[in-house]
Amino acid sequence: MRLYKTKSDIIIESESEKKFFVARHNDWDSFVNRDNLYEHVTSEIPHSKPVTEQWLSSQTLEAPIVSQEIWAAGVTYLRSRDARIEESKDAGGGTFYDKVYAADRPELFFKGTRHRTVGPLGKVRIRKDSKWNVPEPELTLFMSSSGNIVGYTIGNDMSSRDIEGENPLYLPQAKVYDGCAALGPCILVAEKPIKEDSMITLEIKRNGKSAFSDSISINRMKRKHKELAGYLFMECSFPHGVFMMTGTGLVPPNDFSVKSGDEIIIGIENIGTLRNFVE
Ligand code: DO4
Ligand code: MG
């Protein structure tokens, strides 16, 4: 099942029936923050108004977030470790990124709130003091306030590689700024954990032509989803639930930076496609 958010409604997609419904309740925070989200959504369908797929495609979808925080895990794929070691070699990156990849404790950082996040077709931003920027296409977990993984979405962890590469203490500035994240197009609410071999794809288009594309399976990630959730919830509470981007395994070559006007297309099997533009 998938949940979409518009300004006024919550839309339920039942994959098994290939049908769409407008939920009778539209308070996002209370609707999604529950351990039995799958059962709850299933039980809401008979009380929801059927709509067509065509109607849904005429609606403006918002990022599926209201009061939740977004956190992110880093250096969870070898490709990210290697790219970071390379970009930060003058700042001693050879040791600290290698160590965090191997350590028991993962790298977790605060990424943002709804205010800094755009939804489908929204414009992500490049900092004006940065020259080297990339999108990071990441499987994003949605966890209820008790720490259970109850859904999945697509996240883009926009990153300023020159700023994080200059000094690791600049990471919050490289990662958190207005328009630094995109989420969507929906929350996949699954009865079972997402398939381990689900593929993530990234395409960046410039002037309508493909400028970069690549893909990776989520089972190439070193850490387990529950392990990341366990560290996040160890000393933090999230009264409305929380999103966690699980890290990138797709990094364009070092001579590539996104530019204003580029289109970023991220797909994850069973969740859908998140399309954004660079402001
Ligand atoms: O350590 C820097 C950030 C890592 C990150 O965002 C990632 O691996 O996805
Ligand atoms: Mg990332």
XYZ file of N, CA and C and ligand atoms in Angstrom:
847
model
N 0.826 -1.190 0.000
C 0.000 0.000 0.000
C 0.874 1.259 0.000
N 0.353 2.307 -0.629
C 1.146 3.539 -0.655
C 0.285 4.694 -0.152
N 0.915 5.606 0.578
C 0.212 6.796 1.078
C 0.808 8.022 0.417
N -0.055 8.835 -0.191
C 0.373 10.082 -0.814
C -0.218 11.227 -0.008
N 0.457 12.370 -0.024
C -0.045 13.526 0.728
C -0.263 14.701 -0.219
N -1.453 15.276 -0.161
C -1.680 16.549 -0.861
C -1.904 17.598 0.224
N -2.122 18.839 -0.186
C -2.326 19.911 0.809
C -3.485 19.565 1.739
N -4.531 18.955 1.195
C -5.731 18.749 2.016
C -6.038 17.294 2.333
N -5.408 16.354 1.651
C -5.841 14.961 1.807
C -4.685 13.975 1.954
N -5.087 12.802 2.458
C -4.193 11.635 2.434
C -4.818 10.658 1.440
N -4.031 10.231 0.461
C -4.550 9.320 -0.552
C -3.922 7.946 -0.318
N -4.762 6.930 -0.350
C -4.291 5.548 -0.167
C -4.304 4.862 -1.529
N -3.200 4.206 -1.860
C -3.192 3.375 -3.073
C -3.132 1.921 -2.627
N -4.095 1.164 -3.052
C -4.062 -0.271 -2.768
C -3.484 -0.951 -4.001
N -2.240 -1.461 -3.880
C -1.600 -2.077 -5.055
C -2.363 -3.329 -5.467
N -2.826 -4.112 -4.469
C -3.473 -5.382 -4.816
C -4.734 -5.136 -5.642
N -5.483 -4.069 -5.296
C -6.720 -3.789 -6.041
C -6.512 -2.797 -7.180
N -5.274 -2.200 -7.245
C -4.961 -1.144 -8.228
C -5.995 -0.012 -8.123
N -6.302 0.373 -6.871
C -7.322 1.404 -6.658
C -6.784 2.487 -5.735
N -7.411 3.661 -5.837
C -6.995 4.816 -5.040
C -8.180 5.312 -4.221
N -7.907 5.818 -3.017
C -8.967 6.265 -2.105
C -8.494 7.520 -1.371
N -9.445 8.423 -1.101
C -9.134 9.566 -0.233
C -9.534 9.165 1.181
N -8.587 9.193 2.104
C -8.862 8.760 3.482
C -9.843 9.726 4.148
N -10.622 9.211 5.085
C -11.606 10.087 5.748
C -10.928 11.037 6.738
N -9.743 10.700 7.210
C -9.006 11.596 8.123
C -7.856 12.223 7.351
N -7.538 13.464 7.671
C -6.437 14.087 6.925
C -5.335 14.632 7.834
N -5.355 14.207 9.108
C -4.276 14.641 9.996
C -3.090 13.669 9.831
N -2.109 14.129 9.049
C -0.988 13.270 8.657
C -0.277 12.665 9.869
N 0.039 13.530 10.861
C 0.844 13.042 11.993
C 0.160 11.890 12.721
N -1.135 12.049 12.986
C -1.779 10.972 13.747
C -2.087 9.766 12.849
N -2.242 10.007 11.546
C -2.538 8.886 10.635
C -1.339 7.947 10.506
N -0.146 8.527 10.355
C 0.997 7.668 10.019
C 1.759 7.129 11.228
N 1.640 7.812 12.360
C 2.469 7.404 13.500
C 1.812 6.273 14.289
N 1.908 5.088 13.787
C 1.351 3.934 14.504
C 2.112 2.663 14.096
N 2.248 1.774 15.084
C 3.000 0.536 14.835
C 2.267 -0.395 13.885
N 0.932 -0.306 13.905
C 0.151 -1.196 13.028
C -0.310 -0.428 11.782
N 0.603 0.364 11.215
C 0.199 1.230 10.094
C -0.425 0.424 8.947
N 0.160 -0.716 8.605
C -0.375 -1.498 7.490
C -1.825 -1.925 7.777
N -2.057 -2.460 8.966
C -3.420 -2.913 9.326
C -4.364 -1.721 9.380
N -3.858 -0.590 9.904
C -4.714 0.598 10.022
C -5.156 1.088 8.639
N -4.196 1.165 7.715
C -4.536 1.662 6.375
C -5.527 0.696 5.724
N -5.287 -0.604 5.886
C -6.200 -1.608 5.307
C -7.610 -1.407 5.861
N -7.701 -1.163 7.164
C -9.039 -1.046 7.771
C -9.716 0.276 7.414
N -8.934 1.257 6.959
C -9.522 2.556 6.571
C -10.109 2.531 5.159
N -9.657 1.590 4.321
C -10.092 1.597 2.913
C -11.627 1.558 2.772
N -12.339 0.697 3.499
C -13.800 0.681 3.319
C -14.481 2.001 3.695
N -13.800 2.844 4.493
C -14.388 4.133 4.907
C -13.887 5.290 4.048
N -13.099 4.976 3.010
C -12.455 6.025 2.212
C -13.144 6.159 0.861
N -13.019 7.369 0.282
C -13.731 7.644 -0.971
C -12.890 7.199 -2.176
N -13.423 6.331 -3.046
C -12.629 5.907 -4.214
C -12.405 7.076 -5.183
N -11.199 7.157 -5.728
C -10.886 8.163 -6.753
C -10.109 7.455 -7.864
N -9.974 8.121 -8.994
C -9.267 7.464 -10.097
C -7.783 7.849 -10.070
N -6.989 7.052 -10.766
C -5.563 7.356 -10.893
C -5.378 8.688 -11.630
N -6.293 8.928 -12.578
C -6.250 10.175 -13.358
C -6.463 11.385 -12.430
N -7.406 11.242 -11.490
C -7.656 12.320 -10.523
C -6.392 12.569 -9.701
N -5.759 11.458 -9.249
C -4.543 11.599 -8.434
C -3.456 12.322 -9.225
N -3.337 11.989 -10.527
C -2.259 12.632 -11.293
C -2.532 14.119 -11.545
N -3.770 14.569 -11.289
C -4.043 16.005 -11.438
C -3.774 16.767 -10.126
N -3.463 16.049 -9.067
C -3.228 16.681 -7.761
C -1.745 17.048 -7.600
N -1.479 18.066 -6.784
C -0.095 18.398 -6.461
C 0.304 17.610 -5.226
N 1.275 16.722 -5.405
C 1.722 15.924 -4.254
C 2.722 16.712 -3.425
N 2.593 16.563 -2.106
C 3.551 17.203 -1.194
C 4.506 16.139 -0.667
N 5.610 16.586 -0.080
C 6.491 15.633 0.606
C 5.667 14.987 1.724
N 5.835 13.681 1.947
C 5.008 12.979 2.940
C 5.489 13.222 4.374
N 5.466 14.469 4.781
C 6.027 14.826 6.092
C 5.264 16.025 6.643
N 5.035 16.039 7.964
C 4.503 17.245 8.612
C 5.402 17.586 9.809
N 5.221 16.911 10.937
C 5.994 17.281 12.136
C 7.201 16.376 12.377
N 7.460 15.453 11.469
C 8.554 14.499 11.676
C 9.910 15.178 11.398
N 10.945 14.717 12.086
C 12.316 15.121 11.750
C 12.835 14.147 10.683
N 13.844 14.624 9.936
C 14.551 13.721 9.017
C 15.985 13.593 9.520
N 16.407 12.365 9.725
C 17.799 12.074 10.053
C 18.422 11.312 8.887
N 19.737 11.181 8.908
C 20.393 10.466 7.815
C 21.572 9.667 8.361
N 21.820 8.550 7.722
C 22.993 7.738 8.036
C 24.007 7.977 6.922
N 25.287 7.918 7.255
C 26.307 8.177 6.235
C 27.326 7.064 6.181
N 28.001 6.970 5.028
C 29.090 6.028 4.814
C 28.630 4.590 5.113
N 27.469 4.268 4.572
C 26.908 2.925 4.760
C 27.179 2.029 3.552
N 27.665 2.612 2.462
C 28.045 1.840 1.265
C 29.529 2.111 0.998
N 30.221 1.106 0.453
C 31.642 1.268 0.110
C 31.884 2.463 -0.794
N 30.959 2.656 -1.759
C 31.125 3.740 -2.739
C 31.148 5.103 -2.046
N 30.331 5.250 -1.005
C 30.301 6.517 -0.273
C 31.600 6.686 0.517
N 32.053 5.591 1.153
C 33.314 5.664 1.901
C 34.450 6.105 0.976
N 34.546 5.467 -0.195
C 35.660 5.764 -1.099
C 35.579 7.193 -1.636
N 34.362 7.641 -1.968
C 34.202 9.003 -2.498
C 34.577 10.033 -1.443
N 34.191 9.746 -0.200
C 34.487 10.706 0.884
C 35.977 10.740 1.215
N 36.619 9.575 1.181
C 38.062 9.542 1.453
C 38.777 10.414 0.413
N 38.340 10.289 -0.838
C 38.946 11.018 -1.945
C 38.720 12.536 -1.795
N 37.467 12.925 -1.500
C 37.158 14.368 -1.474
C 37.808 15.066 -0.281
N 38.135 14.312 0.776
C 38.643 14.947 1.997
C 40.091 14.586 2.264
N 40.843 14.208 1.204
C 42.201 13.695 1.481
C 43.093 14.767 2.113
N 42.858 16.048 1.782
C 43.690 17.096 2.381
C 43.324 17.363 3.842
N 42.129 16.861 4.243
C 41.683 17.076 5.633
C 41.817 15.799 6.464
N 42.533 14.811 5.961
C 42.753 13.563 6.717
C 41.620 12.568 6.580
N 40.851 12.686 5.507
C 39.678 11.828 5.314
C 39.992 10.348 5.194
N 41.251 10.048 4.843
C 41.664 8.656 4.685
C 41.422 7.846 5.944
N 41.500 8.488 7.089
C 41.310 7.704 8.308
C 39.884 7.794 8.843
N 39.289 9.017 8.911
C 38.006 9.050 9.623
C 36.847 8.413 8.867
N 36.814 8.480 7.543
C 35.708 7.820 6.820
C 35.879 6.303 6.828
N 37.147 5.852 6.757
C 37.420 4.430 6.828
C 36.992 3.884 8.192
N 37.325 4.662 9.230
C 36.992 4.202 10.588
C 35.499 4.122 10.807
N 34.754 5.121 10.309
C 33.305 5.115 10.575
C 32.620 3.998 9.784
N 33.160 3.669 8.619
C 32.577 2.566 7.827
C 32.727 1.247 8.597
N 33.869 1.106 9.286
C 34.157 -0.165 9.971
C 33.617 -0.214 11.402
N 33.336 0.943 11.996
C 32.976 0.988 13.421
C 31.608 0.373 13.700
N 31.385 -0.015 14.956
C 30.048 -0.489 15.348
C 29.043 0.660 15.263
N 29.438 1.839 15.759
C 28.517 2.978 15.781
C 28.441 3.598 14.391
N 27.241 3.733 13.839
C 27.149 4.344 12.500
C 27.253 5.861 12.589
N 27.498 6.476 11.434
C 27.400 7.934 11.363
C 25.923 8.276 11.197
N 25.367 9.041 12.116
C 23.981 9.510 11.997
C 24.004 11.020 12.146
N 23.252 11.702 11.304
C 23.212 13.170 11.461
C 21.808 13.683 11.202
N 21.519 14.837 11.809
C 20.222 15.468 11.626
C 20.208 16.131 10.248
N 19.179 15.845 9.455
C 19.139 16.371 8.092
C 18.150 17.529 7.939
N 17.013 17.463 8.611
C 16.095 18.591 8.432
C 14.680 18.299 8.877
N 13.837 19.233 8.538
C 12.412 19.168 8.867
C 11.652 19.433 7.563
N 10.336 19.471 7.697
C 9.497 19.762 6.525
C 9.891 21.096 5.871
N 10.245 22.055 6.733
C 10.582 23.398 6.249
C 11.727 23.399 5.227
N 12.678 22.479 5.379
C 13.842 22.465 4.465
C 13.684 21.440 3.339
N 12.506 20.822 3.270
C 12.314 19.656 2.392
C 11.329 19.975 1.281
N 11.615 19.485 0.095
C 10.660 19.653 -1.003
C 10.064 18.287 -1.361
N 8.912 18.331 -2.012
C 8.223 17.109 -2.429
C 8.429 16.862 -3.911
N 7.612 15.957 -4.490
C 7.732 15.637 -5.918
C 7.643 16.903 -6.776
N 8.537 17.024 -7.728
C 8.636 18.138 -8.677
C 9.097 19.448 -8.039
N 9.408 19.398 -6.735
C 9.895 20.601 -6.052
C 11.341 20.904 -6.434
N 11.797 22.099 -6.034
C 13.167 22.515 -6.385
C 14.109 22.356 -5.203
N 15.088 21.471 -5.368
C 16.146 21.376 -4.366
C 17.159 22.480 -4.672
N 18.020 22.796 -3.675
C 18.905 23.946 -3.873
C 20.388 23.578 -3.757
N 21.180 24.482 -4.325
C 22.646 24.418 -4.188
C 23.022 25.627 -3.330
N 23.865 25.428 -2.333
C 24.312 26.575 -1.515
C 25.091 27.552 -2.385
N 24.945 28.859 -2.091
C 25.659 29.817 -2.955
C 27.162 29.862 -2.660
N 27.585 29.293 -1.507
C 29.022 29.274 -1.204
C 29.654 27.928 -1.552
N 28.992 27.167 -2.437
C 29.536 25.852 -2.798
C 29.606 25.685 -4.307
N 30.637 24.960 -4.763
C 30.823 24.763 -6.211
C 30.682 23.315 -6.638
N 30.581 22.407 -5.663
C 30.588 20.977 -6.003
C 29.443 20.310 -5.237
N 28.369 20.016 -5.984
C 27.147 19.517 -5.334
C 26.586 18.306 -6.056
N 26.073 17.385 -5.251
C 25.462 16.184 -5.833
C 24.189 15.815 -5.080
N 23.270 15.141 -5.772
C 22.145 14.540 -5.055
C 22.617 13.207 -4.481
N 22.027 12.787 -3.381
C 22.303 11.438 -2.862
C 20.970 10.705 -2.771
N 20.770 9.711 -3.659
C 19.499 8.979 -3.695
C 19.496 7.905 -2.618
N 18.586 8.003 -1.655
C 18.677 7.109 -0.495
C 17.325 6.497 -0.127
N 17.344 5.186 0.083
C 16.177 4.537 0.669
C 15.962 5.187 2.032
N 14.731 5.599 2.289
C 14.447 6.336 3.530
C 13.414 5.583 4.344
N 13.780 5.284 5.583
C 12.878 4.535 6.464
C 11.922 5.497 7.129
N 10.677 5.066 7.343
C 9.791 5.826 8.221
C 9.528 4.962 9.436
N 9.841 5.518 10.609
C 9.673 4.768 11.851
C 8.636 5.423 12.723
N 7.816 4.603 13.389
C 6.824 5.132 14.326
C 7.561 5.637 15.565
N 6.823 6.301 16.466
C 7.503 6.853 17.641
C 8.058 5.761 18.549
N 7.635 4.510 18.368
C 8.262 3.467 19.184
C 9.474 2.837 18.490
N 9.850 3.352 17.342
C 11.100 2.908 16.710
C 10.925 1.770 15.722
N 9.673 1.400 15.437
C 9.455 0.321 14.457
C 9.432 0.890 13.039
N 10.042 0.167 12.121
C 10.048 0.600 10.713
C 8.695 0.204 10.133
N 7.883 1.215 9.777
C 6.520 0.920 9.302
C 6.307 1.370 7.854
N 7.318 2.006 7.272
C 7.173 2.432 5.880
C 8.516 2.843 5.287
N 8.461 3.091 3.967
C 9.679 3.439 3.219
C 9.332 4.535 2.218
N 10.267 5.448 2.008
C 10.081 6.430 0.955
C 11.433 6.658 0.272
N 11.439 7.590 -0.681
C 12.688 7.922 -1.378
C 13.164 9.257 -0.839
N 14.450 9.338 -0.541
C 15.009 10.601 -0.064
C 16.166 11.036 -0.944
N 16.318 12.344 -1.060
C 17.497 12.918 -1.713
C 18.225 13.766 -0.674
N 19.418 13.300 -0.300
C 20.258 13.980 0.689
C 21.237 14.874 -0.071
N 20.763 16.038 -0.541
C 21.637 16.942 -1.308
C 22.878 17.278 -0.475
N 24.030 17.276 -1.130
C 25.285 17.437 -0.385
C 26.255 18.348 -1.122
N 26.911 19.226 -0.356
C 27.951 20.097 -0.914
C 29.289 19.424 -0.659
N 29.841 18.786 -1.681
C 31.027 17.945 -1.471
C 32.274 18.763 -1.162
N 32.359 19.993 -1.711
C 33.563 20.787 -1.404
C 33.567 21.232 0.061
N 32.381 21.510 0.609
C 32.322 21.981 2.007
C 32.603 20.821 2.969
N 31.959 19.671 2.735
C 32.229 18.540 3.657
C 33.649 18.021 3.484
N 34.201 18.152 2.259
C 35.558 17.653 2.011
C 36.630 18.544 2.629
N 36.314 19.837 2.813
C 37.313 20.763 3.361
C 37.612 20.447 4.823
N 36.537 20.088 5.550
C 36.730 19.804 6.981
C 35.499 19.042 7.475
N 35.681 17.902 8.151
C 34.502 17.129 8.574
C 33.589 17.906 9.512
N 34.162 18.911 10.198
C 33.317 19.698 11.118
C 32.355 20.611 10.359
N 32.541 20.713 9.033
C 31.606 21.509 8.226
C 30.416 20.677 7.736
N 30.350 19.410 8.147
C 29.289 18.532 7.625
C 27.885 19.129 7.782
N 27.524 19.680 8.958
C 26.157 20.225 9.061
C 25.863 21.304 8.015
N 26.881 22.105 7.646
C 26.632 23.131 6.624
C 26.540 22.522 5.222
N 27.277 21.433 5.011
C 27.234 20.767 3.698
C 25.912 20.044 3.490
N 25.242 19.743 4.598
C 24.067 18.871 4.541
C 22.750 19.561 4.856
N 22.784 20.620 5.644
C 21.521 21.211 6.132
C 21.431 22.675 5.721
N 20.504 22.976 4.835
C 20.252 24.349 4.385
C 18.884 24.337 3.711
N 18.362 25.466 3.356
C 17.027 25.483 2.738
C 17.053 24.712 1.414
N 16.081 23.836 1.242
C 15.999 23.047 -0.001
C 17.048 21.953 -0.080
N 17.527 21.459 1.079
C 18.613 20.453 1.084
C 18.096 19.030 0.954
N 16.778 18.849 1.001
C 16.264 17.469 0.982
C 15.007 17.390 0.135
N 14.820 16.229 -0.470
C 13.548 15.934 -1.137
C 13.075 14.586 -0.613
N 11.752 14.455 -0.467
C 11.144 13.194 -0.020
C 9.924 12.912 -0.867
N 9.682 11.644 -1.138
C 8.450 11.296 -1.825
C 8.655 10.161 -2.817
N 7.716 9.827 -3.697
C 6.447 10.534 -3.835
C 5.396 10.078 -2.826
N 5.701 9.016 -2.040
C 4.692 8.410 -1.173
C 5.414 7.704 -0.040
N 4.640 7.178 0.889
C 5.225 6.206 1.835
C 4.705 4.837 1.427
N 5.637 3.931 1.173
C 5.251 2.542 0.929
C 5.020 1.912 2.294
N 3.774 1.472 2.533
C 3.440 0.839 3.813
C 3.344 -0.648 3.527
N 4.340 -1.366 3.970
C 4.411 -2.769 3.562
C 4.149 -3.681 4.750
N 3.562 -4.824 4.436
C 3.294 -5.814 5.475
C 4.613 -6.425 5.963
N 5.566 -6.511 5.020
C 6.872 -7.124 5.317
C 7.966 -6.111 4.988
N 9.187 -6.314 5.516
C 10.288 -5.409 5.141
C 10.493 -5.365 3.626
N 10.997 -4.231 3.143
C 11.238 -4.060 1.705
C 12.202 -5.161 1.212
N 12.018 -5.595 -0.040
C 12.863 -6.680 -0.573
C 14.339 -6.275 -0.554
N 15.180 -7.199 -0.097
C 16.603 -6.867 0.086
C 17.335 -6.548 -1.206
N 16.787 -7.039 -2.337
C 17.479 -6.755 -3.598
C 16.795 -5.617 -4.371
N 16.015 -4.793 -3.661
C 15.375 -3.643 -4.344
C 16.462 -2.729 -4.911
N 16.227 -2.268 -6.130
C 17.222 -1.418 -6.794
C 16.899 0.062 -6.586
N 17.955 0.860 -6.422
C 17.833 2.328 -6.414
C 18.456 2.813 -7.715
N 17.749 3.669 -8.434
C 18.331 4.220 -9.665
C 18.392 5.741 -9.548
N 19.399 6.304 -10.176
C 19.538 7.770 -10.208
C 19.818 8.180 -11.637
N 19.072 9.186 -12.108
C 19.407 9.794 -13.396
C 19.398 11.308 -13.216
N 20.413 11.956 -13.739
C 20.451 13.423 -13.712
C 20.402 13.881 -15.159
N 19.403 14.713 -15.476
C 19.260 15.184 -16.851
C 19.613 16.659 -16.920
N 20.334 16.987 -17.977
C 20.692 18.391 -18.220
C 20.228 18.739 -19.620
N 19.443 19.795 -19.727
C 18.856 20.182 -21.021
C 18.163 18.996 -21.690
N 17.456 18.205 -20.874
C 16.683 17.091 -21.405
C 17.504 15.846 -21.721
N 18.846 15.935 -21.603
C 19.688 14.765 -21.945
C 20.304 14.180 -20.678
N 20.501 12.872 -20.696
C 21.053 12.220 -19.523
C 22.505 12.660 -19.307
N 22.804 13.188 -18.108
C 24.171 13.628 -17.811
C 24.865 12.643 -16.879
N 24.078 11.889 -16.118
C 24.646 10.852 -15.238
C 23.543 9.857 -14.924
N 23.869 8.587 -14.907
C 22.890 7.611 -14.413
C 23.633 6.397 -13.861
N 23.027 5.809 -12.842
C 23.640 4.641 -12.210
C 22.577 3.962 -11.343
N 22.894 2.771 -10.883
C 21.939 2.071 -10.016
C 22.695 1.157 -9.056
N 22.032 0.820 -7.953
C 22.631 -0.083 -6.964
C 21.512 -0.787 -6.213
N 21.807 -1.967 -5.721
C 20.807 -2.690 -4.938
C 20.992 -2.327 -3.458
N 19.876 -2.267 -2.722
C 20.004 -1.855 -1.313
C 20.731 -2.914 -0.473
N 20.870 -4.146 -1.008
C 21.596 -5.137 -0.191
C 23.111 -4.929 -0.224
N 23.559 -3.895 -0.962
C 24.996 -3.546 -0.934
C 25.322 -2.659 0.272
N 24.286 -2.306 1.034
C 24.525 -1.474 2.215
C 25.133 -2.325 3.317
N 26.109 -1.761 4.013
C 26.821 -2.547 5.030
C 25.961 -2.786 6.268
N 25.133 -1.817 6.608
C 24.402 -1.904 7.884
C 22.965 -2.373 7.689
N 22.397 -2.897 8.751
C 20.998 -3.346 8.730
C 20.097 -2.165 9.107
N 18.887 -2.168 8.544
C 17.959 -1.069 8.858
C 17.665 -0.993 10.353
N 17.473 -2.156 10.979
C 17.145 -2.166 12.413
C 18.301 -1.669 13.273
N 19.505 -1.918 12.774
C 20.696 -1.450 13.499
C 20.708 0.094 13.501
N 20.424 0.700 12.338
C 20.396 2.173 12.253
C 19.286 2.726 13.146
N 18.119 2.074 13.098
C 16.987 2.527 13.920
C 17.340 2.444 15.402
N 18.032 1.380 15.782
C 18.400 1.185 17.188
C 19.297 2.308 17.686
N 20.289 2.695 16.877
C 21.173 3.797 17.294
C 20.409 5.115 17.345
N 19.518 5.333 16.371
C 18.795 6.613 16.342
C 17.910 6.776 17.573
N 17.256 5.693 17.955
C 16.302 5.776 19.079
C 16.967 5.593 20.441
N 18.280 5.313 20.456
C 18.943 5.019 21.726
C 18.752 6.156 22.732
N 18.939 7.391 22.297
C 18.832 8.523 23.228
C 17.983 9.661 22.663
N 17.163 9.367 21.646
C 16.296 10.409 21.085
C 14.879 9.866 20.993
N 13.913 10.716 21.314
C 12.516 10.317 21.130
C 11.916 11.145 20.000
N 10.919 10.576 19.339
C 10.310 11.221 18.172
C 8.798 11.102 18.303
N 8.157 12.103 18.907
C 6.732 11.968 19.214
C 5.826 11.758 17.998
N 6.296 12.158 16.813
C 5.458 11.991 15.610
C 6.034 10.965 14.642
N 7.015 10.180 15.095
C 7.729 9.298 14.175
C 8.869 10.070 13.529
N 9.657 9.380 12.721
C 10.859 10.017 12.159
C 11.237 9.332 10.835
N 11.848 10.115 9.951
C 12.403 9.561 8.709
C 13.915 9.390 8.877
N 14.451 8.339 8.277
C 15.908 8.220 8.239
C 16.383 7.789 6.866
N 17.155 8.691 6.218
C 17.808 8.352 4.953
C 18.943 7.376 5.285
N 19.083 6.321 4.504
C 20.004 5.252 4.921
C 21.387 5.314 4.255
N 21.673 6.415 3.561
C 23.009 6.564 2.973
C 22.997 6.285 1.483
N 24.004 6.833 0.810
C 24.056 6.686 -0.642
C 25.094 5.668 -1.086
N 24.745 4.945 -2.149
C 25.702 4.034 -2.784
C 25.976 4.494 -4.201
N 25.434 5.647 -4.574
C 25.601 6.165 -5.940
C 26.229 7.549 -5.865
N 27.429 7.653 -6.384
C 28.134 8.946 -6.336
C 28.680 9.235 -7.731
N 28.280 10.358 -8.343
C 28.825 10.702 -9.666
C 30.337 10.913 -9.593
N 31.039 10.850 -10.723
C 32.498 11.058 -10.697
C 32.860 12.447 -10.149
N 34.114 12.560 -9.715
C 34.540 13.794 -9.028
C 34.447 15.063 -9.874
N 34.418 14.920 -11.201
C 34.336 16.144 -12.015
C 32.884 16.542 -12.293
N 31.943 15.878 -11.629
C 30.522 16.181 -11.893
C 29.916 16.956 -10.728
N 29.205 18.030 -11.089
C 28.433 18.774 -10.086
C 27.087 19.116 -10.705
N 26.009 19.069 -9.918
C 24.723 19.475 -10.492
C 24.699 20.983 -10.704
N 23.842 21.387 -11.664
C 23.725 22.805 -12.011
C 22.266 23.201 -11.936
N 22.033 24.484 -11.829
C 20.670 24.995 -11.834
C 19.942 24.513 -13.100
N 18.712 24.039 -12.952
C 17.926 23.565 -14.100
C 18.010 22.059 -14.292
N 18.992 21.393 -13.682
C 19.103 19.929 -13.832
C 17.869 19.250 -13.246
N 17.534 18.119 -13.843
C 16.418 17.318 -13.343
C 17.012 16.082 -12.668
N 16.520 15.778 -11.474
C 17.041 14.630 -10.713
C 15.910 13.611 -10.586
N 16.163 12.411 -11.081
C 15.119 11.385 -11.079
C 15.641 10.186 -10.280
N 14.965 9.905 -9.183
C 15.393 8.784 -8.325
C 14.262 7.764 -8.285
N 14.601 6.516 -8.539
C 13.584 5.459 -8.473
C 13.992 4.410 -7.457
N 13.023 3.900 -6.733
C 13.268 2.711 -5.896
C 12.106 1.755 -6.144
N 12.485 0.514 -6.470
C 11.472 -0.517 -6.771
C 10.405 -0.571 -5.699
N 9.194 -0.649 -6.112
C 8.011 -0.748 -5.237
C 7.601 0.551 -4.559
N 8.484 1.537 -4.547
C 8.085 2.819 -3.939
C 7.626 3.758 -5.054
N 8.451 3.927 -6.072
C 8.064 4.797 -7.196
C 9.227 5.644 -7.649
N 8.905 6.844 -8.132
C 9.914 7.735 -8.693
C 9.762 9.103 -8.062
N 10.880 9.662 -7.648
C 10.894 11.025 -7.102
C 11.635 11.913 -8.105
N 10.916 12.909 -8.670
C 11.540 13.820 -9.662
C 11.636 15.209 -9.069
N 12.802 15.800 -9.183
C 12.990 17.172 -8.692
C 13.854 17.949 -9.664
N 13.851 19.246 -9.496
C 14.684 20.118 -10.307
C 15.615 20.889 -9.373
N 16.744 21.313 -9.927
C 17.671 22.116 -9.126
C 17.344 23.582 -9.380
N 17.131 24.331 -8.296
C 16.740 25.753 -8.429
C 17.842 26.562 -9.089
O 29.925 11.602 6.015
C 29.346 12.244 5.215
C 27.995 12.027 4.732
C 27.737 10.652 4.211
C 26.427 10.494 3.520
O 25.567 11.349 3.506
C 26.166 9.235 2.796
O 27.000 8.319 2.786
O 25.083 9.121 2.216
Mg 23.812 10.815 2.259
